[in-house]
Coordinates of C-alpha atoms in Angstrom, one line a residue:
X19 CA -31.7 2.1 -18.6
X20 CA -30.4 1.5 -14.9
X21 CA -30.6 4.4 -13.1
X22 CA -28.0 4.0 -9.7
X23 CA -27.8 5.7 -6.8
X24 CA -25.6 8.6 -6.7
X25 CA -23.2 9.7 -4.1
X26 CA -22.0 13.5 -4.5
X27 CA -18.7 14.4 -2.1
X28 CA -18.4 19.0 -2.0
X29 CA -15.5 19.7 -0.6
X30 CA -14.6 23.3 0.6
X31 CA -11.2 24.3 1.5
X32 CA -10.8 26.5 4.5
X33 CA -7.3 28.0 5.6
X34 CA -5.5 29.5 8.8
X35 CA -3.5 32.8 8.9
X36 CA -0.4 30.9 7.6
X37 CA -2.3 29.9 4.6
X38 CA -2.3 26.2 5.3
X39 CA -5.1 24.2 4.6
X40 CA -6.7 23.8 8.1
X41 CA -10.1 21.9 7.6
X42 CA -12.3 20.8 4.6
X43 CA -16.1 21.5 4.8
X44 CA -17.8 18.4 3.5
X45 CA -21.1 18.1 2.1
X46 CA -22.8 14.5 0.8
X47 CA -25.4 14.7 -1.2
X48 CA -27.2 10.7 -1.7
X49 CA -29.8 10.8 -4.1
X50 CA -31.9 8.2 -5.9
X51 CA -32.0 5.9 -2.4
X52 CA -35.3 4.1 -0.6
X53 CA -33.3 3.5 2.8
X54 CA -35.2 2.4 6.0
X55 CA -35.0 3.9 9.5
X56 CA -31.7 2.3 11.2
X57 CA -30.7 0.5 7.8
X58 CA -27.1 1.1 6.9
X59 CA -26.3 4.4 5.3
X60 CA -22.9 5.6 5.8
X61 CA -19.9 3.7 6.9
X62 CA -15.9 4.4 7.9
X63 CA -13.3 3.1 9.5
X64 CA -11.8 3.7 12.6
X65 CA -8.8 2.6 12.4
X66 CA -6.5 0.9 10.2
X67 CA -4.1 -1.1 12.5
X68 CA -2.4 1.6 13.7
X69 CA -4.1 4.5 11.9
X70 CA -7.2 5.9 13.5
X71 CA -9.8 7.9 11.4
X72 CA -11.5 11.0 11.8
X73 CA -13.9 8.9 13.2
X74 CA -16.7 12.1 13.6
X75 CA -17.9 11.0 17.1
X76 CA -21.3 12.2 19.0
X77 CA -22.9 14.6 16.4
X78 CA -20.3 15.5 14.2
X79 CA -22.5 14.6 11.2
X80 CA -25.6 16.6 10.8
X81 CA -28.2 15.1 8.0
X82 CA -31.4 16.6 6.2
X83 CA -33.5 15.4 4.1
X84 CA -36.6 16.0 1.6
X85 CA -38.8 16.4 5.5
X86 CA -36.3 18.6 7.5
X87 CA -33.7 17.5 9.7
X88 CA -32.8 13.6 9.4
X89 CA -31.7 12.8 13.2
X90 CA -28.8 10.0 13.2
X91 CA -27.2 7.3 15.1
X92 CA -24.2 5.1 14.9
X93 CA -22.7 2.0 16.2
X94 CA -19.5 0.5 16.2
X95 CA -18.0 -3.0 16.2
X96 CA -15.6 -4.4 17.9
X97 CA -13.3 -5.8 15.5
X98 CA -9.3 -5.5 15.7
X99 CA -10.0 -2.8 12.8
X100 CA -13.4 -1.3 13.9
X101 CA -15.7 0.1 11.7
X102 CA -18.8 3.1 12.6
X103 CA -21.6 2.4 10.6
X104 CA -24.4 5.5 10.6
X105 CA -28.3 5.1 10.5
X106 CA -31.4 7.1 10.3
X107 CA -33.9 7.1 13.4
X108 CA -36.7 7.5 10.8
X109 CA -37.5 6.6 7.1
X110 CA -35.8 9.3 5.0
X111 CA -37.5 11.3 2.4
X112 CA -35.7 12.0 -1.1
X113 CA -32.2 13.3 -1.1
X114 CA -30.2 13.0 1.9
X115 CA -27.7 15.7 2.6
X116 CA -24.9 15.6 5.3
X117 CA -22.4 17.8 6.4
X118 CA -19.6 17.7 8.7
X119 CA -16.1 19.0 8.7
X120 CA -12.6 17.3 8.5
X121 CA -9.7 18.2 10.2
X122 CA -6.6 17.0 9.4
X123 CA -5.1 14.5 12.0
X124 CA -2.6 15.9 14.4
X125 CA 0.9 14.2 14.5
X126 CA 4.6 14.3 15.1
X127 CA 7.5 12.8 15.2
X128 CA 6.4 10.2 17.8
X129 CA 3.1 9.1 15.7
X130 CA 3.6 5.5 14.9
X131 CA 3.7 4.3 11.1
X132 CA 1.0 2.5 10.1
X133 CA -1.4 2.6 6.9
X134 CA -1.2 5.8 4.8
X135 CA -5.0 6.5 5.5
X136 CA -4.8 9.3 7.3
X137 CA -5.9 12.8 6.0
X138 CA -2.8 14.9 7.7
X139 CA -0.9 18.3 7.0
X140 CA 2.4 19.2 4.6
X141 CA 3.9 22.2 3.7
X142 CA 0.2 24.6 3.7
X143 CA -1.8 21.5 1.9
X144 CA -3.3 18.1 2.6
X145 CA -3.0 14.9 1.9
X146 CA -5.2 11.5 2.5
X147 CA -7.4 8.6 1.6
X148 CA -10.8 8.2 1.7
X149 CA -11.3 5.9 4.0
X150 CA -9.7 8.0 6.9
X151 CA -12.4 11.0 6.3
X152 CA -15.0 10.3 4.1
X153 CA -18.0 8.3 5.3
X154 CA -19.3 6.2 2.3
X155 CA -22.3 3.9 1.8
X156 CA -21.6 0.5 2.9
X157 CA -23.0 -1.0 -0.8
X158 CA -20.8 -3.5 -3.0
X159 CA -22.9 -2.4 -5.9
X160 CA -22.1 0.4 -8.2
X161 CA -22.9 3.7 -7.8
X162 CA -22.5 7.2 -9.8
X163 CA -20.0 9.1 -7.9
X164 CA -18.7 12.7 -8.3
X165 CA -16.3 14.7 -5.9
X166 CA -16.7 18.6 -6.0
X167 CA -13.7 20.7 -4.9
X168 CA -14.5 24.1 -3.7
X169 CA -11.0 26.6 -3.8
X170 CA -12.1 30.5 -2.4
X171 CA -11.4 33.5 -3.6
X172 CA -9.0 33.6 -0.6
X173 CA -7.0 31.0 -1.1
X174 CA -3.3 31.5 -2.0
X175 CA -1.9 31.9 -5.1
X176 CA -1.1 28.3 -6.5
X177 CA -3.5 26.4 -4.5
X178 CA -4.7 23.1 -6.6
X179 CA -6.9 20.2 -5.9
X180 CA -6.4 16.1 -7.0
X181 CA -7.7 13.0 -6.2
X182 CA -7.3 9.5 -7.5
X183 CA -10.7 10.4 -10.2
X184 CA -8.2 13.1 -11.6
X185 CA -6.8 16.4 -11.2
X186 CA -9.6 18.8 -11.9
X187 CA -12.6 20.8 -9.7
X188 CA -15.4 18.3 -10.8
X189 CA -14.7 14.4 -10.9
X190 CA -17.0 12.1 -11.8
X191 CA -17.1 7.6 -12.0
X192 CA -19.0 4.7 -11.6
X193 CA -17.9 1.9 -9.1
X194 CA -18.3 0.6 -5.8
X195 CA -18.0 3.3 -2.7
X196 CA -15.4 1.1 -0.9
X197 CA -13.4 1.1 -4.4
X198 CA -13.6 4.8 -5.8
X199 CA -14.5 7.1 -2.5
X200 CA -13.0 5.0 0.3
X201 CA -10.1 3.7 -1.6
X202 CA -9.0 7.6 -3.4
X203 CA -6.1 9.4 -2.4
X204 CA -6.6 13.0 -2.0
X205 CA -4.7 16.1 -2.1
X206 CA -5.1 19.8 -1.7
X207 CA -3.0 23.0 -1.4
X208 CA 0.3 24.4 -2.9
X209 CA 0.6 21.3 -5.2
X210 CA 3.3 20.7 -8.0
X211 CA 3.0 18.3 -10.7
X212 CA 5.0 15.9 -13.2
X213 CA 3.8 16.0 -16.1
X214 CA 3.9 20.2 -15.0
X215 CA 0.7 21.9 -14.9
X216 CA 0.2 23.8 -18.1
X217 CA -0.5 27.0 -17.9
X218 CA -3.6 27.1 -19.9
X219 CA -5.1 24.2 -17.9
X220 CA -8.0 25.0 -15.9
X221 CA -9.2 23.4 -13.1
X222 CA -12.6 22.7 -14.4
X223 CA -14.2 19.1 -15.5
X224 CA -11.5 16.4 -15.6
X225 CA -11.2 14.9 -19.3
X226 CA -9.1 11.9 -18.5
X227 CA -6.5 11.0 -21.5
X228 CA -5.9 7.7 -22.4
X229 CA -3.9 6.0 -19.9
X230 CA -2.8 9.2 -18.0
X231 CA -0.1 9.1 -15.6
X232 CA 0.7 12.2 -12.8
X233 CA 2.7 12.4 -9.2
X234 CA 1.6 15.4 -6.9
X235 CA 3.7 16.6 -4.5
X236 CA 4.3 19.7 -2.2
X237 CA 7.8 21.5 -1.8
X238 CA 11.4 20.0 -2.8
X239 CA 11.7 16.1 -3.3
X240 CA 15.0 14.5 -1.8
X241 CA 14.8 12.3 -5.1
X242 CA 15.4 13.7 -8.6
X243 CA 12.3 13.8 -10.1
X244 CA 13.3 14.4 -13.5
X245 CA 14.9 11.0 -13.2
X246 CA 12.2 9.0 -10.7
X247 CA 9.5 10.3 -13.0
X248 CA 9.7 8.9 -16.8
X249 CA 11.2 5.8 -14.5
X250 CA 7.8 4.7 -12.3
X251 CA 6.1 6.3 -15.7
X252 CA 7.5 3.2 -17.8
X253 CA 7.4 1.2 -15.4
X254 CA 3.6 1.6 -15.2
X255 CA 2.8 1.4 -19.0
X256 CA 5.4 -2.0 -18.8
X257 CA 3.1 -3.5 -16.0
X258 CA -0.5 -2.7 -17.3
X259 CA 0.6 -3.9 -20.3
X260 CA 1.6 -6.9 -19.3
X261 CA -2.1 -7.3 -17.5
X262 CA -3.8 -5.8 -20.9
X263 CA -4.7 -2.4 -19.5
X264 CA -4.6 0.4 -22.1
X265 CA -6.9 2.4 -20.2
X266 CA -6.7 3.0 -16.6
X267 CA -4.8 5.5 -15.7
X268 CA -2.4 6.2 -12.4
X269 CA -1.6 8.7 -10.1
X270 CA 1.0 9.3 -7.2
X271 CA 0.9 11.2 -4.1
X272 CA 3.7 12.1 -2.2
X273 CA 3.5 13.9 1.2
X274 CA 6.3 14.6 3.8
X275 CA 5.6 13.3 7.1
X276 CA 7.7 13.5 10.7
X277 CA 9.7 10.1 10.3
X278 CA 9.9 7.3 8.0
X279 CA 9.0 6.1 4.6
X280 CA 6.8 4.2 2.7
X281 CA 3.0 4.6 1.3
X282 CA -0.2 3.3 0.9
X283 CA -1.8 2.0 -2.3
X284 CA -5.3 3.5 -3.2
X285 CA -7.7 3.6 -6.2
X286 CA -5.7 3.7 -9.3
X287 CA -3.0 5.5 -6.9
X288 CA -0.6 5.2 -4.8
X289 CA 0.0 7.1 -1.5
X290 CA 3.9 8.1 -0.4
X291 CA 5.5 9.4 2.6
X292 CA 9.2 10.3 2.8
X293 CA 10.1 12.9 5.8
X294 CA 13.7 14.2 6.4
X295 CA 16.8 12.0 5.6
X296 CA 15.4 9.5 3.4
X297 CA 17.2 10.1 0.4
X298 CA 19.9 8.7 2.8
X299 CA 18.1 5.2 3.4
X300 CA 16.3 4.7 0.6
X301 CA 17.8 5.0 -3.0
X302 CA 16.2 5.9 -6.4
X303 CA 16.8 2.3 -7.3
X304 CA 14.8 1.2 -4.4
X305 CA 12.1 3.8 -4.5
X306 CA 11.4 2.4 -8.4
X307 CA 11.0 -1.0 -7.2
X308 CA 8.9 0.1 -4.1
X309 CA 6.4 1.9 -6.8
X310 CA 6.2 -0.7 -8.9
X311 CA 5.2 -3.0 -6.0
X312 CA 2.4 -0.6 -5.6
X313 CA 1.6 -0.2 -8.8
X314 CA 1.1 -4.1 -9.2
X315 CA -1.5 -3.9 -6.6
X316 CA -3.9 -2.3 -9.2
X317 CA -3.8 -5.7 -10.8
X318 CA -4.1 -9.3 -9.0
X319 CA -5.9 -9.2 -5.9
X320 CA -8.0 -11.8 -4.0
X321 CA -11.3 -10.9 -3.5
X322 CA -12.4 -9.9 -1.1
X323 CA -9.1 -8.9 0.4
X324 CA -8.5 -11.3 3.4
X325 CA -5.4 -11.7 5.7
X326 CA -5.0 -14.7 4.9
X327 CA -4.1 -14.5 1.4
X328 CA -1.4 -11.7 1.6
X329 CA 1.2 -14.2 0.8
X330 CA -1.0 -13.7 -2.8
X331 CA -1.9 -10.5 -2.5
X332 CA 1.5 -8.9 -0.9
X333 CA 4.0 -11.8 -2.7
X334 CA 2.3 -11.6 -6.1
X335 CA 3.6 -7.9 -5.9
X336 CA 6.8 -8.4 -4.8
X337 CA 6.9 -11.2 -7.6
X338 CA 5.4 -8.8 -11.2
X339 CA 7.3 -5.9 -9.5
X340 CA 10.3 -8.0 -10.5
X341 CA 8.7 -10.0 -13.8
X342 CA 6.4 -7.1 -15.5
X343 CA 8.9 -4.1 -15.9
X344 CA 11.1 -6.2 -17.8
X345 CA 8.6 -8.3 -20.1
X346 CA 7.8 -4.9 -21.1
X347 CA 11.4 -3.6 -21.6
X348 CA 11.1 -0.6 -19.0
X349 CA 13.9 -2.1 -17.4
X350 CA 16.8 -4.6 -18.0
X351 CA 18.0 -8.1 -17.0
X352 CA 20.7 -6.8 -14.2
X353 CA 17.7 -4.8 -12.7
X354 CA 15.8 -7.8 -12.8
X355 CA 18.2 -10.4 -11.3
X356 CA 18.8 -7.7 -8.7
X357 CA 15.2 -7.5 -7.3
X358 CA 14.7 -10.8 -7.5
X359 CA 17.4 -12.1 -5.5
X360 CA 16.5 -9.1 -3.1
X361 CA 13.5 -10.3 -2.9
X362 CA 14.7 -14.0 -2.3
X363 CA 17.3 -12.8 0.6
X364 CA 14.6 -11.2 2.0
X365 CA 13.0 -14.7 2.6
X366 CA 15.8 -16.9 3.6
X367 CA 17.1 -14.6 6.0
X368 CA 13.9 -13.5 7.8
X369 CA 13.4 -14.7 11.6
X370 CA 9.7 -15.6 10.7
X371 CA 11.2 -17.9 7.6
X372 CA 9.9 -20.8 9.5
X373 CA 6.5 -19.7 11.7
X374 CA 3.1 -21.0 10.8
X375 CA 1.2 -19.1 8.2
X376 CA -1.8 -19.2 10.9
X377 CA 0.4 -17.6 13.6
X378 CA 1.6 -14.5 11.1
X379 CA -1.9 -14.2 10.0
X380 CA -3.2 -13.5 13.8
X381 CA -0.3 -11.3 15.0
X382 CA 0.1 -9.5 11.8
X383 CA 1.0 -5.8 13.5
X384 CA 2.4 -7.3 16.3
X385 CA 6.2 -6.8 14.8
X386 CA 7.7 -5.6 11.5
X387 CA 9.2 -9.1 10.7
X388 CA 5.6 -10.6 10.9
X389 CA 4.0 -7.5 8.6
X390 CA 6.7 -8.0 6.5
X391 CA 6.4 -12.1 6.1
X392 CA 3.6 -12.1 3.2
X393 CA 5.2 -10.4 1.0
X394 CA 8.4 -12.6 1.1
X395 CA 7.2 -16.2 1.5
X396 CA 4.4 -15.1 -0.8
X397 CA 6.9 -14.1 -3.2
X398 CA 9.1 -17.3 -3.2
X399 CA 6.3 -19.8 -3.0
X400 CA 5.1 -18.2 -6.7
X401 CA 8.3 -19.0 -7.8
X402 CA 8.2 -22.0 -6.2
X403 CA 5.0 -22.8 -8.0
X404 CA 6.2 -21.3 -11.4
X405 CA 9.1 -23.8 -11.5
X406 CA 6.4 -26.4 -10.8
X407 CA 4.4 -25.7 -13.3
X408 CA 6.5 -25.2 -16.1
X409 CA 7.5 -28.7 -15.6
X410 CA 4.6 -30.0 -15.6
X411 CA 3.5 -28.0 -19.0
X412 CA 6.9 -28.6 -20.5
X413 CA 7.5 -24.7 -20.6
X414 CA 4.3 -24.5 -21.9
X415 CA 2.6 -22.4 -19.1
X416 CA 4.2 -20.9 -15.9
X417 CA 2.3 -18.9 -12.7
X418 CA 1.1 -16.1 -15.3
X419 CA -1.3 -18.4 -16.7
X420 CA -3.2 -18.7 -13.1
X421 CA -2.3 -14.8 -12.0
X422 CA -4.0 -13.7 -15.5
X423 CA -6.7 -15.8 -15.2
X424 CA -8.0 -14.6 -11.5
X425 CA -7.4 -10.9 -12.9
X426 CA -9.7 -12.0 -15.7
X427 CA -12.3 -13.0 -13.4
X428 CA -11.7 -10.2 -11.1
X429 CA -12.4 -7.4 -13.9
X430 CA -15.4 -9.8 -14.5
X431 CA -16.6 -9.5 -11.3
X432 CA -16.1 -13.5 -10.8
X433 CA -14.9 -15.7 -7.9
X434 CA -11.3 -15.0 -7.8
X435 CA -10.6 -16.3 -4.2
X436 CA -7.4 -18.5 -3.0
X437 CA -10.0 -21.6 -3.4
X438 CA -10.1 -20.7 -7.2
X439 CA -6.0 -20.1 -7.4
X440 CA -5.7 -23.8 -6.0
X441 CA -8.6 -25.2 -8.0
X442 CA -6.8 -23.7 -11.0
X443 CA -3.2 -24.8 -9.7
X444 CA -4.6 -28.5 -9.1
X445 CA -5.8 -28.6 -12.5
X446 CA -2.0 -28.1 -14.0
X447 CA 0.1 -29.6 -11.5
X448 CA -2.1 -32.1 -9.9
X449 CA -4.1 -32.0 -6.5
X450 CA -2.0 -34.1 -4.4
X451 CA 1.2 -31.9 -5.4
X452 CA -0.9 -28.7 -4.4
X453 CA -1.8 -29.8 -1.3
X454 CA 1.2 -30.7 -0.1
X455 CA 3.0 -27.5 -1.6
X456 CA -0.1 -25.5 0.3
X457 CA 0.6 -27.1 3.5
X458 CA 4.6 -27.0 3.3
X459 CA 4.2 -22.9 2.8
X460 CA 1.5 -22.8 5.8
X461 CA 3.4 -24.6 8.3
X462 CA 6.4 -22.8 7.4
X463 CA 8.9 -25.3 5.7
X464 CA 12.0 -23.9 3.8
X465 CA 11.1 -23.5 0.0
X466 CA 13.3 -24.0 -2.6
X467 CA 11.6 -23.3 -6.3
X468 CA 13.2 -25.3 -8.9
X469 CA 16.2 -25.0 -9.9
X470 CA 15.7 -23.7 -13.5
X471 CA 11.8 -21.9 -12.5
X472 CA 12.9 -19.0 -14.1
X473 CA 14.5 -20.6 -17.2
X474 CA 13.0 -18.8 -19.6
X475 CA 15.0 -15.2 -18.8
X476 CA 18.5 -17.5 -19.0
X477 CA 18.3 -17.7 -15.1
X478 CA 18.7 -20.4 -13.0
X479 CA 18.8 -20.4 -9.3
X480 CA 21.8 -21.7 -7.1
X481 CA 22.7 -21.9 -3.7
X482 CA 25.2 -18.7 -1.8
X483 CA 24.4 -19.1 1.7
X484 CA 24.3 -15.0 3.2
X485 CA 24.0 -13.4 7.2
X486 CA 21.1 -13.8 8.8
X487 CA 18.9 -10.2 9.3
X488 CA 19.4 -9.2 12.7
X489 CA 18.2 -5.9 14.0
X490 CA 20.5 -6.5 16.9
X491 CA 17.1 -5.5 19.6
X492 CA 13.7 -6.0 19.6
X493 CA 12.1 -4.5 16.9
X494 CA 9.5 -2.7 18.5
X495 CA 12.1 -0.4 20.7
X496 CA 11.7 2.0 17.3
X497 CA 8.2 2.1 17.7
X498 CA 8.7 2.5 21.8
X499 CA 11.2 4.8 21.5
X500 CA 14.1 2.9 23.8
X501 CA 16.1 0.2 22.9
X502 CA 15.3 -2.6 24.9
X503 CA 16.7 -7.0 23.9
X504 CA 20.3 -5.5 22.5
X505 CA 21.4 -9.1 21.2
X506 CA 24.9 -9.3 23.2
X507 CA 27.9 -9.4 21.0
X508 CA 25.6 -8.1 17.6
X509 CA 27.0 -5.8 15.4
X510 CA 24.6 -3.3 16.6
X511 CA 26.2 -3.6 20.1
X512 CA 29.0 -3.3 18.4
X513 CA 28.8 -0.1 16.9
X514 CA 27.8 1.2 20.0
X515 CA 24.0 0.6 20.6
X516 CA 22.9 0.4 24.4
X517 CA 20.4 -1.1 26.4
X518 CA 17.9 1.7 27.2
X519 CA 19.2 4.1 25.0
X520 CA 16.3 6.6 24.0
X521 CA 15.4 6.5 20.4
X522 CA 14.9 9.8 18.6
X523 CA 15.2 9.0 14.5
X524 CA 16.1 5.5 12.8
X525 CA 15.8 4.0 9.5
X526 CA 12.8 1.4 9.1
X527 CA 13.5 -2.2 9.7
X528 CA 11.5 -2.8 7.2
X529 CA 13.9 -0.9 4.4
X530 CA 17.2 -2.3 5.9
X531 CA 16.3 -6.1 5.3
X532 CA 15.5 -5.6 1.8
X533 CA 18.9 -5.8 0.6
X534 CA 21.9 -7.4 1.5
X535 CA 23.7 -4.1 1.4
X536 CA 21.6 -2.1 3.5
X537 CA 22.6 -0.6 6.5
X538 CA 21.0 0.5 9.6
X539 CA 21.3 3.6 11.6
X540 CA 19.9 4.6 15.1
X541 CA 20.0 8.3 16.7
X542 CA 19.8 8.3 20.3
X543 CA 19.8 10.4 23.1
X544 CA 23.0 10.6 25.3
X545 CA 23.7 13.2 28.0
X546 CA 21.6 15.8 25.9
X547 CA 23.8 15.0 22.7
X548 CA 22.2 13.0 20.0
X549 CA 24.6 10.2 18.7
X550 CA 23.9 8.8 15.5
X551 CA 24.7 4.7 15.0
X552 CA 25.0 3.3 11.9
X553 CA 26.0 -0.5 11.2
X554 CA 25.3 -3.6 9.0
X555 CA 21.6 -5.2 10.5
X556 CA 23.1 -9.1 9.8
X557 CA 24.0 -11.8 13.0
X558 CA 27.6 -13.2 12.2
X559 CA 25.3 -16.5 11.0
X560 CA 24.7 -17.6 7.9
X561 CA 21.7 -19.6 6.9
X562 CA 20.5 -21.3 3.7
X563 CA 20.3 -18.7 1.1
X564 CA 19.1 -19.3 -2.8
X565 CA 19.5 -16.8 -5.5
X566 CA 19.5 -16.3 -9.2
X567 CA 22.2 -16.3 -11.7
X568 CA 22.6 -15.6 -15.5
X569 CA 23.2 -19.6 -17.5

């Protein structure tokens, strides 16, 4: 029998005098170890592009061990996202114990967006991942985890605990730190949940059901949630499905934040943010196809995750988010032509639709429209190479064949890098026709799947040429607050937008170019009045635009 190292996570709730969950005591207990002095023992990030982490500098972690006190040091690299790695001056003795306390991050409504990481306030609870406050050991190989929750006596009425391991006091797997303790969402305080908490249910050891599904959330949704719900529910089971997964179940966390929308995915989670006015910008419809998206990412990944395969990682979302739901009947073929050709817009009408994959890879954060870029070119060149390969098979097999495949090998813990996807792809549609598919996507050259790619839903793709996206000003006046390159003569100049005018609320770039129908709306600051600016984000151009229509 294997006995693995084991890595125990206590975490104590402590509140203010508004009963709002103010700090969490941690305690890590690593047991069955035989680390060396200034060998590797804990790790964090810290920062995720534009998320720090509590980061825990100077002495903000205390460790003991079998001997007595167990002194420690840290350094840091120097990478875009850094990383704090912490060591022992001396060769520990038997179980090592630290502590050290988390406090929530401190924002408002001029914190930038960035990656969901963050362990921050709502409404008297807390939400996070694990990678923005627990340190975790820096191992790839598997290891017995358990998180503790600790509620007091003192704590209000109502107060409940969940984490991406499950919903109860005591939660306990096996995997990889960087999987199941860096990569769980968290949650504490005043939480509600769908399916409701029953009443009998007690908080104790968490016996996951087959397959289990929950959302958490704090205070009043602006979506129905007796709608959303069963939705993202089917929507789930019709995507694990499709990837064979009977199993594993998933959870969603929703907090409210100052301004904007959008989430994070995490272990066999998903982390959400909406904040005031959403329900405005972003519809059920969309928020159901946003899930999805994230719930795909449980599924076909690269690994390890690199930048330079999000057009895989990202597109391949974008792409089942669209396929999976409705090869497994949760939704139906309007709601599937619709997010496709969403999805396609998105592509030809993007300003990046023609950079080099090498230049979005290297200035990833520096705008939206690059961020954004993997998931639509990613998306259109599967197509692209579904069409191809159904050809080539005679219908026989399609981009599934490959996608299923590197999941195989993933679960497996094989090679499932891009050099495999393109070893596979070679093998079907031939190398030379790879390569030069390959480089026509990385030097960013218009692609146009086949015509009758999708055939086998009764779809075949034409050409309807649409208006370019156009914010009407640089994009990254939101994240400035002031509105600087107004596009002369753009429809956001003509509804009013200025030059210099001070941003306090908008709607996110990101949101408005994913359909054609989307709008856009500004609120900035004029003589002490805020004016609110609302228009359609497309340039009177239209470029070369492909979608998908019933035979």
């Amino acid at each position: 029998m294997i006995i693995l190292p084991s890595y125990r996570a206590i975490l104590a709730l402590h509140f203010d005098d508004e009963n709002t969950v103010s700090a969490i005591s941690v305690t890590l207990q690593l047991g069955g170890l035989q680390p060396k002095a200034r060998n590797p023992l804990l790790t964090l990030l810290l920062n995720n592009g534009p998320t720090p982490t509590l980061q825990y500098d100077d002495d903000a972690l205390s460790a003991t061990d079998d001997a007595g006190k167990l002194p420690l040091s840290y350094s840091d690299t120097e990478e875009a996202d850094a990383r704090r790695t912490w060591s022992a001056f001396r060769d520990p003795v038997g179980e090592i114990v630290v502590r050290f306390v988390a406090e929530p991050r401190k924002t408002d409504v001029n914190t930038p967006v960035g990656p969901r990481i963050d362990l921050r306030t709502d409404q008297g609870g807390v939400f996070g991942g694990g990678q923005g406050f627990l340190p975790y050991p820096p191992s790839d190989e598997p290891w017995d985890v358990q998180i503790d929750w600790i509620i007091p006596d003192s704590a209000p009425a109502g107060t409940r605990v969940a984490c991406s391991l499950g919903d109860g006091l005591k939660n306990v797997v096996t995997g990889r730190p960087k999987d199941v303790i860096a990569g769980s969402a968290f949650a504490a305080g005043p939480l509600q949940r769908w399916p409701p908490w029953s009443s009998e249910r007690v908080q104790s050891l968490a016996k996951q059901t087959r397959q289990e599904f929950a959302i958490y959330w704090i205070g009043d949704l602006p979506y129905d949630i007796s709608r959303t719900a069963p939705l993202t529910k089917s929507l789930f089971k019709s995507i694990a499905s499709f990837f064979g997964d009977a199993v594993n179940p998933f959870r969603v966390f929703i907090r409210r934040v100052w301004a904007g929308h959008g989430g994070t995915g995490a272990y066999q989670a998903f982390l959400m943010e909406y904040s005031p006015g959403t329900e405005e910008e972003q519809s059920e419809d969309g928020l159901a196809d946003f899930l999805a998206h994230e719930i795909v990412h449980e599924y076909p990944l690269l690994t390890p995750e690199l930048a330079d395969d999000g057009w895989y990682n990202e597109g391949g979302a974008n792409y089942y988010a669209c396929i999976a739901p409705f090869e497994g009947g949760a939704v139906d073929k309007s709601y599937l032509v619709k997010h496709l050709n969403n999805n396609a817009q998105a592509y030809y009408t993007s300003s990046t639709i023609d950079m080099e994959w090498k230049y979005v890879v290297d200035h990833f954060w520096d705008t939206f429209e690059l961020t954004k870029t993997p998931y639509n070119r990613g998306f259109i060149y599967l197509a692209q190479l579904q069409g191809l390969i159904s050809r080539a098979t005679n219908g026989k097999l399609g981009i599934d064949s490959i996608v299923l495949e590197l999941y195989r090998r993933q679960i497996s813990h094989q090679a499932n890098n891009s050099k495999v996807f393109y070893s596979l792809l070679a093998s079907i549609i031939g190398k030379d026709e790879t390569e030069k598919r390959r480089k026509a996507m990385e030097n960013g050259s218009l692609i146009v799947p086949p015509h009758d790619c999708l055939e086998k839903y009764g779809l075949k793709l034409v050409r309807q040429d649409v208006e370019k996206f156009e914010p009407g000003f640089d994009s990254n006046s939101l994240r400035k607050k002031i509105i600087t390159g107004l596009v002369k003569g753009s429809r956001a100049e003509q509804a009013g937008l200025k030059e210099g005018d001070k941003v306090v609320t908008s709607w996110m770039l990101w949101t408005a170019g994913d359909a054609l129908e989307n709008m856009m709306q500004v609120t900035v600051l004029r003589n002490g009045q805020e004016v609110k600016i609302k228009y359609w984000p497309r340039s009177f151009e239209k470029v070369e635009t492909w979608k998908w229509v019933e035979t």
